[in-house]
Amino acid sequence: NFPSASFFPSPSCSRSKSYFYFIALPALFKQELQDTEAEEGGTATLRCELTKPKAPVEWRKGDVTLYPGLKYEMRQQGCAAELVIYDLEVEDS
């Protein structure tokens, strides 16, 4: 099933409905994440570029979803998305 929206061309046609269906294309990677080296206690920034501006991005480490806070900062502008990791520890690799 696809999402649908009703369309009424004019008030005089209110008894007959026309439907249109659309498929939203997924956001794809234009530039994938690259390996980054940083020192323990430092900061690392991971960056990717998507095909759609402001596409929803979920950052994960394995099966764990990351959320903004003291450790992580998520930035997004246009098609670029960044994850900043503060106070790096060995477990962050």
XYZ file of C-alpha atoms in Angstrom:
93
model
C 0.000 0.000 0.000
C 1.212 3.446 -0.877
C 0.359 6.666 0.933
C -2.518 8.436 -0.759
C -4.028 11.859 -0.729
C -7.483 12.914 -1.860
C -7.753 15.581 -4.485
C -10.923 17.529 -5.210
C -10.584 19.556 -8.430
C -13.448 21.888 -7.547
C -16.321 22.089 -5.046
C -18.785 20.980 -7.750
C -16.943 17.655 -8.018
C -17.155 16.814 -4.335
C -18.961 13.524 -4.987
C -16.175 11.978 -7.065
C -12.716 11.563 -5.671
C -9.491 11.332 -7.557
C -6.485 9.739 -5.940
C -2.843 10.040 -6.677
C -0.104 7.876 -5.290
C 3.490 8.760 -4.765
C 6.573 6.901 -3.718
C 9.172 8.853 -1.778
C 12.634 7.892 -2.924
C 14.971 6.996 -0.070
C 17.942 9.144 0.824
C 21.164 7.528 -0.345
C 24.795 8.224 0.493
C 26.611 10.577 -1.887
C 29.642 10.380 0.395
C 29.867 7.615 2.977
C 31.574 7.776 6.354
C 35.348 7.619 6.251
C 37.668 6.126 8.866
C 38.926 8.785 11.254
C 41.885 8.681 13.613
C 41.955 10.661 16.849
C 43.661 10.541 20.221
C 42.111 9.309 23.429
C 40.514 12.228 25.276
C 40.170 14.178 22.015
C 37.271 14.823 19.659
C 36.344 13.076 16.410
C 33.935 14.227 13.716
C 32.310 11.706 11.396
C 30.679 13.150 8.276
C 28.527 11.818 5.461
C 26.642 13.404 2.598
C 23.168 12.324 1.509
C 21.223 12.730 -1.717
C 18.351 14.549 0.030
C 18.692 17.701 2.116
C 17.519 17.410 5.726
C 16.789 13.685 5.402
C 16.217 12.080 8.800
C 19.479 10.609 10.100
C 19.870 8.114 12.922
C 23.393 7.601 14.246
C 24.153 4.151 15.652
C 27.057 2.275 17.165
C 26.255 -1.334 16.371
C 22.683 -1.873 17.531
C 22.710 1.121 19.896
C 21.111 4.390 18.761
C 23.157 7.453 19.747
C 21.492 10.576 21.143
C 22.783 14.136 21.619
C 24.262 14.939 25.006
C 27.638 15.535 26.644
C 29.253 12.730 24.610
C 27.637 13.164 21.186
C 26.607 16.123 19.056
C 24.627 15.658 15.849
C 24.746 18.349 13.164
C 22.924 18.513 9.880
C 22.968 21.185 7.223
C 21.545 20.612 3.790
C 22.732 17.201 2.579
C 25.621 16.964 5.066
C 25.281 15.136 8.386
C 27.943 15.058 11.113
C 28.434 13.205 14.371
C 30.874 14.775 16.829
C 32.182 12.483 19.568
C 33.751 14.211 22.574
C 36.172 12.882 25.187
C 37.152 9.855 23.112
C 37.720 6.540 24.799
C 38.974 3.235 23.399
C 35.375 1.940 23.550
C 34.336 4.613 21.030
C 36.175 2.879 18.182
